[in-house]
Backbone as a ProteinNet text record, in pm:
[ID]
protein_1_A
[PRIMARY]
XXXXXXXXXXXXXXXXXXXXXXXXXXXXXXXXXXXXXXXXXXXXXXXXXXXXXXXXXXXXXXXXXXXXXXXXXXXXXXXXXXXXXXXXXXXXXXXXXXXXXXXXXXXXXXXXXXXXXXXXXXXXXXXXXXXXXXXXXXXXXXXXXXXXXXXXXXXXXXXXXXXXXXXXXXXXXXXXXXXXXXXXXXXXXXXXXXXXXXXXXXXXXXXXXXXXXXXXXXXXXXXXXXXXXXXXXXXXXXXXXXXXXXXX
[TERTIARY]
-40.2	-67.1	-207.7	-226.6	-354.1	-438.1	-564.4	-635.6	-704	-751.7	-910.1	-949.7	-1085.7	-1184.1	-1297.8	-1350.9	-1431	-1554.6	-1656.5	-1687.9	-1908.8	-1894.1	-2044.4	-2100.5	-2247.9	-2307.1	-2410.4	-2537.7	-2668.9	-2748.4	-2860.7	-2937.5	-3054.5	-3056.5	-3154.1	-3089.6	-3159.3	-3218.4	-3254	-3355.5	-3452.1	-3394.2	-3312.7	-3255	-3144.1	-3145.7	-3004.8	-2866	-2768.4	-2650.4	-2556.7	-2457	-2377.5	-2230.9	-2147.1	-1971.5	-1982	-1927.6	-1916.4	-1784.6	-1739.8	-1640.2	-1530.7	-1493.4	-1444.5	-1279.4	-1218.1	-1095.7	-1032.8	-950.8	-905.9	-730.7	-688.9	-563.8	-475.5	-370.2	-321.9	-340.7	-319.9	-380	-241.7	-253.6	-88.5	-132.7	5.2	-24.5	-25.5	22.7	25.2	-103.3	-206.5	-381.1	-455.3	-492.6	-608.8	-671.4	-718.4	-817	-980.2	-1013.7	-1128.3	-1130.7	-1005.4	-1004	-1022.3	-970.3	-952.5	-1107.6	-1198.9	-1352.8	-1345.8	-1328.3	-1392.4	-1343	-1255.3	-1181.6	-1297.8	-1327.8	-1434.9	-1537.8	-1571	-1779.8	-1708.1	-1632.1	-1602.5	-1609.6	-1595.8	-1589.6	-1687	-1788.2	-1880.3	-1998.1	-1995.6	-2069.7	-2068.2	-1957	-1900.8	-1975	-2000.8	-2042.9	-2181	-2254.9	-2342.6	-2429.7	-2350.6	-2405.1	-2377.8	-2466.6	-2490.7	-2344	-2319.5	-2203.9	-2181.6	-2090.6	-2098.3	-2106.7	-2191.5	-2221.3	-2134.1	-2097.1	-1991.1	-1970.6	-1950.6	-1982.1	-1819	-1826.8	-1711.7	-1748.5	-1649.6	-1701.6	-1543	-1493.2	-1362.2	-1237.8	-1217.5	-1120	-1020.5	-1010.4	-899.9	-828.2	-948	-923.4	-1003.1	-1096.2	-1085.8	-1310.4	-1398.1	-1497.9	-1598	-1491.4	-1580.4	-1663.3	-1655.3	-1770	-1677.3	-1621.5	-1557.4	-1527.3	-1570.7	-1529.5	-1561.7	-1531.2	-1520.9	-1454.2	-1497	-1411.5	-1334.7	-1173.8	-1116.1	-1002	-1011.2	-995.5	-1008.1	-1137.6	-1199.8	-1108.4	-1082.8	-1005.6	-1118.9	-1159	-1182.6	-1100.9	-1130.3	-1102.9	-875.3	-878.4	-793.6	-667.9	-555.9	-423.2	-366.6	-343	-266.7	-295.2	-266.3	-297.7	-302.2	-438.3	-448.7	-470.1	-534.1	-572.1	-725	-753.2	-877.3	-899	-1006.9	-983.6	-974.1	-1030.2	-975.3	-813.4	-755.9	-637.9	-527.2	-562.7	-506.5	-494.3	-368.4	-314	-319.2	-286.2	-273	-148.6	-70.2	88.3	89.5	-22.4	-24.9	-64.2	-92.6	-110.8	-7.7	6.7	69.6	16.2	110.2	17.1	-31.9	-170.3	-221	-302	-310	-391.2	-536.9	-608.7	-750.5	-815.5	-904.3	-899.7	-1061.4	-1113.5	-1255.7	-1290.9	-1390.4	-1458.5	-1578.4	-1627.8	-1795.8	-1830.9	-1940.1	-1977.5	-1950.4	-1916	-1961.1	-2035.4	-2040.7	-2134.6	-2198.7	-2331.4	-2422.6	-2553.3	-2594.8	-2737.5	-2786.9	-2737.2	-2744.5	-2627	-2633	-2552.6	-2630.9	-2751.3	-2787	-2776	-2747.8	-2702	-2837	-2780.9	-2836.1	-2845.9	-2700.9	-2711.2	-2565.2	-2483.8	-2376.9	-2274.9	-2201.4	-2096.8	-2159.6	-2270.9	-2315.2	-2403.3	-2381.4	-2475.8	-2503	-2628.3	-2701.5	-2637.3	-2561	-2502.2	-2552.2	-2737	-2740.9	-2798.4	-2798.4	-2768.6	-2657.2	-2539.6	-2424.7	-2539.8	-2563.1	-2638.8	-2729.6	-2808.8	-2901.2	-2848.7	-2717.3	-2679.7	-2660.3	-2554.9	-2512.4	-2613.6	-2752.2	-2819.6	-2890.5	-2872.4	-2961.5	-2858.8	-2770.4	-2727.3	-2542.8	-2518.1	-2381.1	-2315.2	-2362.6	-2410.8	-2357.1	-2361	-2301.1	-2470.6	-2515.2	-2645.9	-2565.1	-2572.2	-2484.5	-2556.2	-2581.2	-2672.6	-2626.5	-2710.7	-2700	-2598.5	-2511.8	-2475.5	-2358.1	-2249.6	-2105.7	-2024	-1926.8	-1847.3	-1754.8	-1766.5	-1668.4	-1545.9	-1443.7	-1289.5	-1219.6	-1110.5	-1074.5	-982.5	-948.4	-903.2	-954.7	-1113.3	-1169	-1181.6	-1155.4	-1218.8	-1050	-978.4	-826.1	-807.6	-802	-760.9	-635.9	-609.6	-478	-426.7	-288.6	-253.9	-274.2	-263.1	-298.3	-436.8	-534.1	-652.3	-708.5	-663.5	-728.6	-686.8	-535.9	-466.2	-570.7	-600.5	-669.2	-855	-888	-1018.6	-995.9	-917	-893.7	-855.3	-767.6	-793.3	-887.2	-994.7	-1120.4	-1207.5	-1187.1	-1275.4	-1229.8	-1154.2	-1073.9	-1132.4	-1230.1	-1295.4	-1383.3	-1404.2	-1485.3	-1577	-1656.3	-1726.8	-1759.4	-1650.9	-1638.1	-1773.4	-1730.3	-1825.8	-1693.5	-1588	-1453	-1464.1	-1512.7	-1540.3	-1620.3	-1755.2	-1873.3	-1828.8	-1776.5	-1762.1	-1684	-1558.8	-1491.9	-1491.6	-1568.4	-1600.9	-1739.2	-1649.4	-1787.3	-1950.3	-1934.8	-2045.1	-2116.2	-2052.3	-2100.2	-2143.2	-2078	-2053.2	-1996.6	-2110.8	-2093.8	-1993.6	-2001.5	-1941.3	-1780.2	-1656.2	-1595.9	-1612.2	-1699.1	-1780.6	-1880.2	-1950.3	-2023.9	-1940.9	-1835.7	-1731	-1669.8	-1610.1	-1512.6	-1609.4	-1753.2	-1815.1	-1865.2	-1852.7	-1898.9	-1764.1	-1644.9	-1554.6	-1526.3	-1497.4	-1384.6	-1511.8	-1599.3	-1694.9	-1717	-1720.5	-1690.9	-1572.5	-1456.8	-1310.5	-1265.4	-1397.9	-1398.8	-1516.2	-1449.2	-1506.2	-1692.7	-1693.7	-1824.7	-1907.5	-1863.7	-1969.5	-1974.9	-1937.6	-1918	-2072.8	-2167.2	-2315.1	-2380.8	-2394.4	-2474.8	-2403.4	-2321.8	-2292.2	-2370.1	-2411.2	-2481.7	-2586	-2697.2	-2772.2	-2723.6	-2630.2	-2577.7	-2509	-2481.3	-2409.5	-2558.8	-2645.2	-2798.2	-2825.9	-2859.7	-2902.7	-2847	-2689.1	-2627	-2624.8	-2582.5	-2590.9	-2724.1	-2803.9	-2956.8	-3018.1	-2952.8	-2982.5	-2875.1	-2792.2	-2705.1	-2786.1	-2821.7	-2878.8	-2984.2	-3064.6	-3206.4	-3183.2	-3057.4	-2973.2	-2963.7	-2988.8	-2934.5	-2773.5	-2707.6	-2576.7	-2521.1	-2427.2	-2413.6	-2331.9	-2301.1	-2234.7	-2067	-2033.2	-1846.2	-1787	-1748.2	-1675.3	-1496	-1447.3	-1311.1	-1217.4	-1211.3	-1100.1	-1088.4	-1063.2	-988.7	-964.1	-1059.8	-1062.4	-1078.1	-1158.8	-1232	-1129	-998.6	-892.1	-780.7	-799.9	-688.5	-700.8	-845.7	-907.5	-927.6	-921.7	-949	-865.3	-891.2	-757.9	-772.1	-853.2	-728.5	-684.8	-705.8	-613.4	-730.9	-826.2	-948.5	-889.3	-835.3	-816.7	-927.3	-920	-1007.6	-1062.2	-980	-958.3	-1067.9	-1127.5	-1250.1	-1412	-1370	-1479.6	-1475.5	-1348.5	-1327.4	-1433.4	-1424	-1426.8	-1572.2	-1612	-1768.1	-1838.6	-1760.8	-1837.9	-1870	-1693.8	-1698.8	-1847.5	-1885.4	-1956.7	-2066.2	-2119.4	-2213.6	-2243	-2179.4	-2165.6	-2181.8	-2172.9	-2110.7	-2252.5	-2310	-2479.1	-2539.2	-2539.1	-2627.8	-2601.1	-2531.5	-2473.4	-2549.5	-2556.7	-2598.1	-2779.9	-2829.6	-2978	-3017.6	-2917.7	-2974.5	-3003.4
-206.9	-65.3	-44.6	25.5	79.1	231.2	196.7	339	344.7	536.1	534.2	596.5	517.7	580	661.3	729.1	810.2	710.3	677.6	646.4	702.9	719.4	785.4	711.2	688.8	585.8	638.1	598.5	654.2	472.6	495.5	386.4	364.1	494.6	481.7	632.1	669.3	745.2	909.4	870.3	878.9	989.1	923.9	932.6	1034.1	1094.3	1160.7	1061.4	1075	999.6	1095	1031.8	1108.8	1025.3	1087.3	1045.9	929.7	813.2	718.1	663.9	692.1	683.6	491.1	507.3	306.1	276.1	200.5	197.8	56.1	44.3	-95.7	-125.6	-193	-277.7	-382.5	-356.4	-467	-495.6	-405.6	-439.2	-416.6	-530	-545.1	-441.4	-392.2	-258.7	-293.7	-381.9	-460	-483.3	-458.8	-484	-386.1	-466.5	-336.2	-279.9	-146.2	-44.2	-140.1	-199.9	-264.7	-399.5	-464.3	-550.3	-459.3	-362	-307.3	-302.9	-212.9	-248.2	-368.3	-515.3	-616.8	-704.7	-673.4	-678.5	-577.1	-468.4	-428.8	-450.2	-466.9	-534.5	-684.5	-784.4	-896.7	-858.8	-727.6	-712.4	-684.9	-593.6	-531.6	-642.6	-767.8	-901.4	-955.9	-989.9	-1070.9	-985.5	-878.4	-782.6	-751.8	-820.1	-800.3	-654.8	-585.1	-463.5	-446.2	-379.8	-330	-313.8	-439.3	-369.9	-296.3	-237.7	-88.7	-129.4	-94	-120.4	-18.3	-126	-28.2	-73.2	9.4	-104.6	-152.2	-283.8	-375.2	-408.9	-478.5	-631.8	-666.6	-659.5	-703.5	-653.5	-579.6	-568.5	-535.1	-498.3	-503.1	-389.5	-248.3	-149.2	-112.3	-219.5	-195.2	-220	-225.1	-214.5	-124.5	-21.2	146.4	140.5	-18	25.2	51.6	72.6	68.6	245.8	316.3	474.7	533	591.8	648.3	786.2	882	955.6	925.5	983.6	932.4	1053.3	1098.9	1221.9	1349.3	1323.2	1475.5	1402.2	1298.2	1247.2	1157.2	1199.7	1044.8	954.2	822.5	695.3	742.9	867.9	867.6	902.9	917.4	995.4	974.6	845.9	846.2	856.7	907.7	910	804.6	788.6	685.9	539.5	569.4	453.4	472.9	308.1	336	294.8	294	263.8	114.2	29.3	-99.8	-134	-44.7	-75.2	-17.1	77.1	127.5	28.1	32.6	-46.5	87.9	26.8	82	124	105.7	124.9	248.5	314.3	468.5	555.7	505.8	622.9	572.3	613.3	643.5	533.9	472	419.4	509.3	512.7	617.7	717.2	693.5	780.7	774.4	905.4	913	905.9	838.6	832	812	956.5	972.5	933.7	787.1	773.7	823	883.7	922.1	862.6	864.3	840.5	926.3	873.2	1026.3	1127.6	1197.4	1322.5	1361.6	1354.6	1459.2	1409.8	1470.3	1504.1	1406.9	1371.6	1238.6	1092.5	1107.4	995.4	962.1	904.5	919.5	813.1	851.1	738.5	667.7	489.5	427.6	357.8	355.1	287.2	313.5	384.7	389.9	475	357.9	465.8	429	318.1	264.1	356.8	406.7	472.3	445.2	529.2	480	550.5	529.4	527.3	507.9	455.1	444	548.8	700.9	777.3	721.9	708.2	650.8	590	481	386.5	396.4	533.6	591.4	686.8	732.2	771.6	750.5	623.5	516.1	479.3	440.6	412.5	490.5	626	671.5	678.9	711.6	671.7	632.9	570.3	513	373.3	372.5	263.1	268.3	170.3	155.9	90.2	147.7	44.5	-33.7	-193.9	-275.8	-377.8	-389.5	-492.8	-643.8	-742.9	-848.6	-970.7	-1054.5	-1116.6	-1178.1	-1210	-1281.3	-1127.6	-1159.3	-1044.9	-939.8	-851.5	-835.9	-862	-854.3	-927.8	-779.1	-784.9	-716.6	-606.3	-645	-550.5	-537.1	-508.5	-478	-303.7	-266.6	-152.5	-41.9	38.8	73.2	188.3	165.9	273	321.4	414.9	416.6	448.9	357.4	334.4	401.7	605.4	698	725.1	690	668.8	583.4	477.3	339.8	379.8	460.5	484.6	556.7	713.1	763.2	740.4	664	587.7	511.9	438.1	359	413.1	527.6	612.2	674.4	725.4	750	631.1	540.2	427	363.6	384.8	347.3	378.2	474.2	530.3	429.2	386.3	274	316.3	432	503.6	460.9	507.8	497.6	628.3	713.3	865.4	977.6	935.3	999.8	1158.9	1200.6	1314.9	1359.4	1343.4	1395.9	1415.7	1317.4	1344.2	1495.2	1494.8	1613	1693.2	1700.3	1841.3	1945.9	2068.2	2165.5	2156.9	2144.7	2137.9	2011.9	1915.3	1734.7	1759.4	1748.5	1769.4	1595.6	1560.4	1417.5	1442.5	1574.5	1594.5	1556.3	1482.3	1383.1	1273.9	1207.1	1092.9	1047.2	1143.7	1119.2	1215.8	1283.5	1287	1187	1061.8	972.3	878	868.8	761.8	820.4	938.7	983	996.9	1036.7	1029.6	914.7	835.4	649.2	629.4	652.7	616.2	699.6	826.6	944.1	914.9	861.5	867.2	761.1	626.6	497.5	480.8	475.9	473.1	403.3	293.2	225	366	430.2	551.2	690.7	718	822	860.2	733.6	762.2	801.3	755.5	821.6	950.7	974.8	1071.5	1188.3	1242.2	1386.5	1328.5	1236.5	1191.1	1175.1	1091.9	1026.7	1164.4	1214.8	1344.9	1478	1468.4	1534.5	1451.3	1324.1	1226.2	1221.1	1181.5	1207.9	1300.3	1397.5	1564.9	1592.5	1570.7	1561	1478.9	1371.3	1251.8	1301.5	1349.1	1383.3	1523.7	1615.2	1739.4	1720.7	1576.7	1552.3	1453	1401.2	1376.9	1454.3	1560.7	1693.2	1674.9	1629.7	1698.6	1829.5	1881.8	2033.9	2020.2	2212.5	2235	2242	2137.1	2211.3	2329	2403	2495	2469.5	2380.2	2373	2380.9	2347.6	2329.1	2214	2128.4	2030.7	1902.6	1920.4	1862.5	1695	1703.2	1575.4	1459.8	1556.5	1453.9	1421.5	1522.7	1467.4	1363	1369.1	1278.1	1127.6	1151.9	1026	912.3	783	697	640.3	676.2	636.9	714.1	841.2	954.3	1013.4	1020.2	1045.7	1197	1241.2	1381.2	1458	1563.8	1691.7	1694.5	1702.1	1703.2	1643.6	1529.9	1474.1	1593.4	1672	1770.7	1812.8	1862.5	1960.6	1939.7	1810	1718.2	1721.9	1681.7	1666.3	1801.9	1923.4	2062.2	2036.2	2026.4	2005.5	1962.3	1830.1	1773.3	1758.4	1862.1	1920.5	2038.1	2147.3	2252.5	2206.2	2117.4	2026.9	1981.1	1942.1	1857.6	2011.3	2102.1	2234	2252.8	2281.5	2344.9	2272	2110.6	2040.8	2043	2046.3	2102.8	2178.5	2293.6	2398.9	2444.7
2634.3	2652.9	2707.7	2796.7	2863.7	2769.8	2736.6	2662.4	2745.2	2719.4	2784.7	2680.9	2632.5	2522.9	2587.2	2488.6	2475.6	2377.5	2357.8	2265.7	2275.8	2145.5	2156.3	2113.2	2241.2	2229.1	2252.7	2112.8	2098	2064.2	2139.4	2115.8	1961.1	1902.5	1749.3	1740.7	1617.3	1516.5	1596	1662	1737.5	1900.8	1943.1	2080	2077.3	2196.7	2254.2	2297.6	2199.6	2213.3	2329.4	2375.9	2443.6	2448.9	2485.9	2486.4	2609	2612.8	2690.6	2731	2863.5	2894.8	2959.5	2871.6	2885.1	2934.8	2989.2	2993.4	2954	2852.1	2833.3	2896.4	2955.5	2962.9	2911.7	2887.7	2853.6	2702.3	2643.3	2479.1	2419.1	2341.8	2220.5	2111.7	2143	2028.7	1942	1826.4	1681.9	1644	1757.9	1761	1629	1522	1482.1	1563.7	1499.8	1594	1607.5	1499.8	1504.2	1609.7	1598.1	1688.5	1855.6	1883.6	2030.8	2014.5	1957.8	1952.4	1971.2	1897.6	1960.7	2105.7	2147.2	2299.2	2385.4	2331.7	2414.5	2416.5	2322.5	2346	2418.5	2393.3	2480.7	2634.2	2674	2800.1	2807.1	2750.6	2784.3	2792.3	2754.2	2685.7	2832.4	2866.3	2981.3	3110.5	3088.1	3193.1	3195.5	3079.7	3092.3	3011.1	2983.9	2900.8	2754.4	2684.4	2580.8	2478.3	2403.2	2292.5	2227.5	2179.1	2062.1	1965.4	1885.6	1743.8	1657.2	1553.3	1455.5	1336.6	1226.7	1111.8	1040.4	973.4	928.7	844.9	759.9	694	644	560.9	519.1	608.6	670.3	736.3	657.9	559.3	464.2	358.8	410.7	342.8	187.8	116.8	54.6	26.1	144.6	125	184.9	255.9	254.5	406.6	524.3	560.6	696.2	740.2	879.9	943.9	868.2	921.6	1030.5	1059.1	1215.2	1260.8	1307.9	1356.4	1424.2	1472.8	1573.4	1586.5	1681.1	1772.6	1653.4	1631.4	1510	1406.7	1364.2	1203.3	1137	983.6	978.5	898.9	969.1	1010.1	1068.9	1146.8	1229.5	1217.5	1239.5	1229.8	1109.3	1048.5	933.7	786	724.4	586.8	516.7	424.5	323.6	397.9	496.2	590.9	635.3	622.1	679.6	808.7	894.5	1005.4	1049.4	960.5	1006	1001.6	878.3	884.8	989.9	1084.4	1133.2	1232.1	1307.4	1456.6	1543.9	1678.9	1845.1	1802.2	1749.6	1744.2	1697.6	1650.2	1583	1707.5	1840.1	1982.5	2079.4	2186.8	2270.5	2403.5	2503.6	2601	2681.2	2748.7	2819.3	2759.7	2643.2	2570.3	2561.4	2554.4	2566.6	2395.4	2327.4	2253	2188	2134.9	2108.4	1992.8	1979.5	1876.7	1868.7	1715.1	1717.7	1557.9	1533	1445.1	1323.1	1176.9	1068.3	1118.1	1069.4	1133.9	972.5	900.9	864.1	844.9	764.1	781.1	689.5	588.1	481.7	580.7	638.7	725.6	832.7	867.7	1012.1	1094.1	1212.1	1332.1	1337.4	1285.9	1303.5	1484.5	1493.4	1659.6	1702.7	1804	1806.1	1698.7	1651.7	1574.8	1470.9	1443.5	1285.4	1215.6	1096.8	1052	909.5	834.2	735.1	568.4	526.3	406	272.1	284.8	186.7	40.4	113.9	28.4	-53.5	-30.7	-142.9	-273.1	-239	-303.6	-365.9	-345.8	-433.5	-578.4	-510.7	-576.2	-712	-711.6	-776.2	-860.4	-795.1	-887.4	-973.2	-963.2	-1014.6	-1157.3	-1227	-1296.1	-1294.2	-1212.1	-1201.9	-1208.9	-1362.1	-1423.8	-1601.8	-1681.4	-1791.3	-1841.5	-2003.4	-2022.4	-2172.4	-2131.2	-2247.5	-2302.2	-2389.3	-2450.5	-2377.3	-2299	-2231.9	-2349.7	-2298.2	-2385.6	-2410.3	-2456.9	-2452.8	-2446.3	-2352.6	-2291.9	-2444.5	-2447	-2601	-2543.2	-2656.7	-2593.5	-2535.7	-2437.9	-2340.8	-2450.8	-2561.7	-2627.1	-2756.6	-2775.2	-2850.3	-2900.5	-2786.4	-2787.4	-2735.6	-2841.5	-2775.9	-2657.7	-2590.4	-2462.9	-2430.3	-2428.5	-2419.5	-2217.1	-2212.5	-2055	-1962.4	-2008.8	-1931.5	-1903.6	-2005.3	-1984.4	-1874.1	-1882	-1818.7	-1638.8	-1624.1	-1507.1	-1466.5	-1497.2	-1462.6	-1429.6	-1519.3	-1468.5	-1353.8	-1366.6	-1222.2	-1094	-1096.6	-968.4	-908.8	-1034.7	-993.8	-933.8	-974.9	-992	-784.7	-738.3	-683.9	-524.8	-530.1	-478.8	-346.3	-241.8	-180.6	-127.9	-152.1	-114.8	51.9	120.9	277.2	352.7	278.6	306.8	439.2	439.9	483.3	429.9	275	242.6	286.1	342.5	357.6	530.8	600.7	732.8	745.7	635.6	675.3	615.7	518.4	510.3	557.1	565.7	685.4	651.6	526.9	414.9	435.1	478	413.7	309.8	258.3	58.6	16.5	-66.3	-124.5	-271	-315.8	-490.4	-481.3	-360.2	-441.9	-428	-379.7	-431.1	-573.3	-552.9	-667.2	-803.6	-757.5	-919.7	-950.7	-834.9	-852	-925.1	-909.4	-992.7	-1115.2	-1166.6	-1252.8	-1341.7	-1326.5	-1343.1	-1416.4	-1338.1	-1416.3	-1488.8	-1510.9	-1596.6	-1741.9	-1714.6	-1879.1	-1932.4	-1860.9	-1918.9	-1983.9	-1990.6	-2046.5	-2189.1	-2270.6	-2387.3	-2401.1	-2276.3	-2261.8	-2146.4	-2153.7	-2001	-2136.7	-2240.3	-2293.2	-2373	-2382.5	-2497.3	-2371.1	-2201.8	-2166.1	-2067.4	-2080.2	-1965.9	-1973.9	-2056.7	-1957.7	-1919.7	-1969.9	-1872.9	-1720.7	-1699.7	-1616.4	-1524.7	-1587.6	-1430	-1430.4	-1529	-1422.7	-1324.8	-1343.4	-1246.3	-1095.7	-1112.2	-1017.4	-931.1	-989.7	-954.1	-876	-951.6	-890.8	-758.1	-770.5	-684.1	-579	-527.6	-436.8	-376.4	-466.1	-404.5	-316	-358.3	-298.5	-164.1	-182.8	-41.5	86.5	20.7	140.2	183.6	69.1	101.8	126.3	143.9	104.9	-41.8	-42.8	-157.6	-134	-240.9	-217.4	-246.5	-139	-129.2	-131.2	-174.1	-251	-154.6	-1.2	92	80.7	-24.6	-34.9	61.2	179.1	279.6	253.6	118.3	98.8	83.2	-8.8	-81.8	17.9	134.2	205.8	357.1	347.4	443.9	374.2	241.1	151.4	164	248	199	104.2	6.2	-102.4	-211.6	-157.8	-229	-357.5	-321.5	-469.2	-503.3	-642.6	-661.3	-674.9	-616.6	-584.2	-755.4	-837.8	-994.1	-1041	-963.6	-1013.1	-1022	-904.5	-895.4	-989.5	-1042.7	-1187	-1282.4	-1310.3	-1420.9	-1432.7	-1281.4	-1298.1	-1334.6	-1286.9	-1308.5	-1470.8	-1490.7	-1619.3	-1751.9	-1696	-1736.5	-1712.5	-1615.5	-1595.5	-1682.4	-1703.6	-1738.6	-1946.7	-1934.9	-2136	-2165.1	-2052	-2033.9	-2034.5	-2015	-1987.8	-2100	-2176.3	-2341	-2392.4	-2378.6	-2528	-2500.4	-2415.1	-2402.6	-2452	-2479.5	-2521.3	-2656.3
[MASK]
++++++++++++++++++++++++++++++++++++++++++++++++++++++++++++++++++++++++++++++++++++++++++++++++++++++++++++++++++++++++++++++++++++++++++++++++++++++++++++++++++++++++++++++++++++++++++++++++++++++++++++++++++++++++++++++++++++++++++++++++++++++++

């Protein structure tokens, strides 16, 4: 199948990026989308010019770094997919097909479509975290949880912090991200002594991000591949609002 991309290509931080127009041939549709990127920097290599930078690492869906817009989607047409996992077999031959980078203001273009994520990571640390005395592991059923419990932590938990929410929503609103880690963590008997610490921090550490605020179009959960419920926001108001009470 023959594409013609679109792809936006900025040299720093710093610089005016603009839409870059490419044409590939002959590509097996069964192709990941990430592989058609690396068929093109191979050409672009062979030719002598500048490759597109884009970020990867597992290929496999399940380490957050491969996102991308792709024709105004992020990581692209199908649901609960990320963009490495997606194939050519999801467009049409002949099709024009615009990649850009995330888009906000806590995301910034590092080079191309790659950009800087590590707001996430501040996040996280500021308290998205368990504090456990160092030492021999306790045994796996020391402590009783019950199945609906553990389900529901783990969907939160489940979360790969891609930043798919922040791209699409109008806001770049990080709050179902930083609910999904605040979340699988209050709903587990080991996250329950520090949580209101732990969701000021968060809460706090995301605002100083310059995210925006969520305004509740739901955008976040349905761009999400892997399905993070909106429900987590709830939760976190929730426990925000439980941390303001017990201060007082």
């Amino acid at each position: 199948m023959d594409l013609h991309l679109k792809i936006w290509r900025q040299k720093d931080n710093q610089s005016e990026g603009k839409l870059v127009n490419y044409d590939l041939k002959d590509l097996n549709p069964h192709m990941s989308f990430l592989e058609m990127l690396d068929t093109l920097n191979e050409k672009l290599i062979l030719q002598g010019d500048e490759p597109v930078e884009f970020d990867h690492d597992c290929r496999e869906g399940i380490c957050g770094q491969c996102g991308v817009m792709i024709n105004g989607l992020a990581h692209g047409p199908l649901e609960h997919t990320t963009t490495c996992q997606l194939h050519l077999r999801s467009f049409k031959d002949g099709d024009t097909i615009v990649i850009e980078p995330f888009r906000a203001l806590a995301f910034p273009v590092k080079k191309d479509l790659k950009i800087d994520r590590s707001a996430f990571d501040r996040i996280i640390s500021s308290g998205g975290f368990v504090s456990v005395n160092t030492g021999q592991a306790p045994d796996a059923t020391a402590i009783a949880i019950t199945h609906q419990t553990a389900e529901e932590a783990f969907d939160s938990a489940a979360c790969i912090g891609c930043g798919a929410c922040v791209a699409t929503c109008k806001n770049a609103s990080a709050a179902l991200f930083t609910a999904a880690k605040i979340s699988h963590m209050v709903l587990l008997p080991q996250g329950k002594e520090e949580r209101s610490e732990r969701v000021f921090n968060m809460v706090k550490q995301m605002d100083a991000e310059h995210f925006g605020h969520c305004s509740n179009t739901e955008a976040c959960e349905i761009e999400c591949p892997q399905g993070i419920s909106v429900l987590n926001i709830a939760r976190m108001n929730f426990e925000y609002g439980r941390a303001l009470f017990l201060r007082k």
